[in-house]
Amino acid sequence: MIKGLDHIGVAVKDLDASLRLWQDILGLEASEVETLEEEGLKIAHLQLPGGVSLELVAPLSSRSVIAKFIAKKGEGLHHLCFEVEDIQRLGKELEQKGKSFLPGYPRHGSRQTIIAFLHPQAWSGVLVEVMEKKEK
Ligand code: ZN
């Protein structure tokens, strides 16, 4: 069902400042910045050795879910993302076990993916993202 940990999401106020920090101090290589207007987000990935990346997520406006998250909890760890084989099948399996994706998911994510989120209340306080790569 789960193929592995794909990335760790980190909520940041200022994407450029955070990118400079992680790149300059730790020497990580960053992807292109992606703007997801519909989600109100800007995203960049920093690749770590071993295949996992850090996903820096910054709000485009104060109405963004990330702006609300930062206002409430401050910058920091936001979510874990697991790569899965078949996101539709996972959705059905979750429902059979009394769990579900957040409303409105699955939908298209960044980097040619289909994503869904699981509510942190159901998962030990952790916001879990699941992702299926469209190009295999
Ligand atoms: Zn993510």
Short mmCIF file of C-alpha atoms and ligand atoms in Angstrom, two decimals:
data_model
loop_
_atom_site.label_atom_id
_atom_site.label_comp_id
_atom_site.label_asym_id
_atom_site.label_seq_id
_atom_site.Cartn_x
_atom_site.Cartn_y
_atom_site.Cartn_z
CA MET A 1 0.00 0.00 0.00
CA ILE A 2 2.67 2.55 1.06
CA LYS A 3 5.82 2.55 -1.06
CA GLY A 4 7.83 4.89 1.13
CA LEU A 5 8.29 8.34 2.61
CA ASP A 6 8.38 10.85 -0.25
CA HIS A 7 8.77 14.15 1.56
CA ILE A 8 8.45 16.06 4.79
CA GLY A 9 6.40 19.25 4.54
CA VAL A 10 7.64 22.33 6.38
CA ALA A 11 5.48 25.45 6.67
CA VAL A 12 7.53 28.64 6.17
CA LYS A 13 6.65 32.34 6.07
CA ASP A 14 9.21 33.40 3.49
CA LEU A 15 10.10 30.81 0.87
CA ASP A 16 13.13 32.66 -0.52
CA ALA A 17 14.65 33.19 2.92
CA SER A 18 14.06 29.56 3.85
CA LEU A 19 15.50 28.30 0.57
CA ARG A 20 18.65 30.35 1.13
CA LEU A 21 18.97 28.94 4.64
CA TRP A 22 18.63 25.28 3.66
CA GLN A 23 20.71 25.68 0.51
CA ASP A 24 23.52 27.84 1.85
CA ILE A 25 23.96 26.28 5.28
CA LEU A 26 23.22 22.63 4.57
CA GLY A 27 24.09 22.60 0.89
CA LEU A 28 20.83 21.06 -0.25
CA GLU A 29 19.75 21.44 -3.85
CA ALA A 30 16.38 23.06 -4.51
CA SER A 31 13.83 22.41 -7.23
CA GLU A 32 12.09 25.14 -9.19
CA VAL A 33 9.56 27.06 -7.10
CA GLU A 34 6.01 26.04 -8.00
CA THR A 35 3.07 28.38 -7.45
CA LEU A 36 -0.27 26.68 -6.80
CA GLU A 37 -2.69 29.60 -7.12
CA GLU A 38 -5.74 27.51 -6.34
CA GLU A 39 -4.24 26.27 -3.07
CA GLY A 40 -2.75 29.68 -2.24
CA LEU A 41 0.73 28.17 -1.93
CA LYS A 42 4.29 28.42 -3.16
CA ILE A 43 6.33 25.23 -2.91
CA ALA A 44 9.95 24.19 -3.37
CA HIS A 45 11.56 20.81 -2.78
CA LEU A 46 15.02 20.24 -1.38
CA GLN A 47 16.32 16.82 -2.32
CA LEU A 48 17.98 14.79 0.42
CA PRO A 49 20.27 11.84 -0.23
CA GLY A 50 18.24 8.63 -0.10
CA GLY A 51 15.22 9.84 -2.06
CA VAL A 52 13.27 11.80 0.56
CA SER A 53 12.87 15.54 0.10
CA LEU A 54 11.97 18.51 2.25
CA GLU A 55 8.99 20.40 0.89
CA LEU A 56 9.01 24.04 1.89
CA VAL A 57 5.47 25.40 1.71
CA ALA A 58 4.78 29.13 1.96
CA PRO A 59 1.46 31.00 1.81
CA LEU A 60 0.59 33.32 -1.10
CA SER A 61 -1.84 35.29 1.08
CA SER A 62 -3.20 35.46 4.61
CA ARG A 63 -6.22 33.40 3.49
CA SER A 64 -4.06 30.38 2.63
CA VAL A 65 -4.31 27.29 4.85
CA ILE A 66 -0.56 27.58 5.40
CA ALA A 67 -0.91 31.20 6.62
CA LYS A 68 -3.56 29.99 9.07
CA PHE A 69 -1.35 27.11 10.18
CA ILE A 70 1.61 29.46 10.79
CA ALA A 71 -0.60 31.97 12.63
CA LYS A 72 -1.74 29.18 14.96
CA LYS A 73 1.38 27.07 15.41
CA GLY A 74 4.27 29.04 13.93
CA GLU A 75 6.63 27.84 11.23
CA GLY A 76 7.63 24.21 11.36
CA LEU A 77 6.80 20.61 10.61
CA HIS A 78 3.53 20.52 8.67
CA HIS A 79 2.99 17.07 7.15
CA LEU A 80 4.48 13.74 6.13
CA CYS A 81 3.90 12.51 2.60
CA PHE A 82 3.90 8.84 1.72
CA GLU A 83 4.05 7.63 -1.86
CA VAL A 84 1.36 5.05 -2.58
CA GLU A 85 0.77 2.69 -5.48
CA ASP A 86 -2.90 3.47 -6.15
CA ILE A 87 -4.54 6.40 -4.39
CA GLN A 88 -8.09 5.50 -5.46
CA ARG A 89 -7.73 1.98 -4.10
CA LEU A 90 -6.27 3.36 -0.85
CA GLY A 91 -9.30 5.65 -0.50
CA LYS A 92 -11.62 2.65 -0.77
CA GLU A 93 -9.56 0.62 1.70
CA LEU A 94 -9.60 3.49 4.20
CA GLU A 95 -13.38 3.79 3.94
CA GLN A 96 -13.76 0.09 4.64
CA LYS A 97 -11.76 0.71 7.82
CA GLY A 98 -13.75 3.76 8.91
CA LYS A 99 -11.21 6.39 7.76
CA SER A 100 -11.25 8.78 4.83
CA PHE A 101 -9.40 11.47 2.91
CA LEU A 102 -10.15 15.10 3.73
CA PRO A 103 -13.07 16.45 1.65
CA GLY A 104 -12.16 17.43 -1.92
CA TYR A 105 -9.41 14.81 -2.29
CA PRO A 106 -7.82 13.12 -4.19
CA ARG A 107 -6.80 15.91 -6.55
CA HIS A 108 -3.82 17.07 -8.61
CA GLY A 109 -0.73 18.05 -6.64
CA SER A 110 2.60 19.56 -7.60
CA ARG A 111 5.20 17.64 -9.64
CA GLN A 112 2.75 15.54 -11.72
CA THR A 113 1.07 13.81 -8.81
CA ILE A 114 -2.34 12.99 -7.41
CA ILE A 115 -2.57 13.74 -3.71
CA ALA A 116 -4.88 13.42 -0.73
CA PHE A 117 -4.66 14.40 2.90
CA LEU A 118 -5.77 12.46 5.97
CA HIS A 119 -7.06 14.32 8.99
CA PRO A 120 -4.48 14.67 11.80
CA GLN A 121 -7.11 13.91 14.43
CA ALA A 122 -7.37 10.39 13.05
CA TRP A 123 -3.60 9.89 12.76
CA SER A 124 -2.01 10.65 16.12
CA GLY A 125 -1.92 14.39 15.45
CA VAL A 126 0.06 14.01 12.22
CA LEU A 127 -1.21 15.53 8.98
CA VAL A 128 -0.57 12.74 6.48
CA GLU A 129 -0.41 13.34 2.74
CA VAL A 130 -0.52 10.42 0.33
CA MET A 131 0.68 10.79 -3.24
CA GLU A 132 0.55 8.74 -6.41
CA LYS A 133 2.99 9.62 -9.19
CA LYS A 134 1.22 9.97 -12.51
CA GLU A 135 4.34 9.05 -14.49
CA LYS A 136 5.62 5.68 -13.40
ZN ZN B 1 3.47 17.67 0.63
#
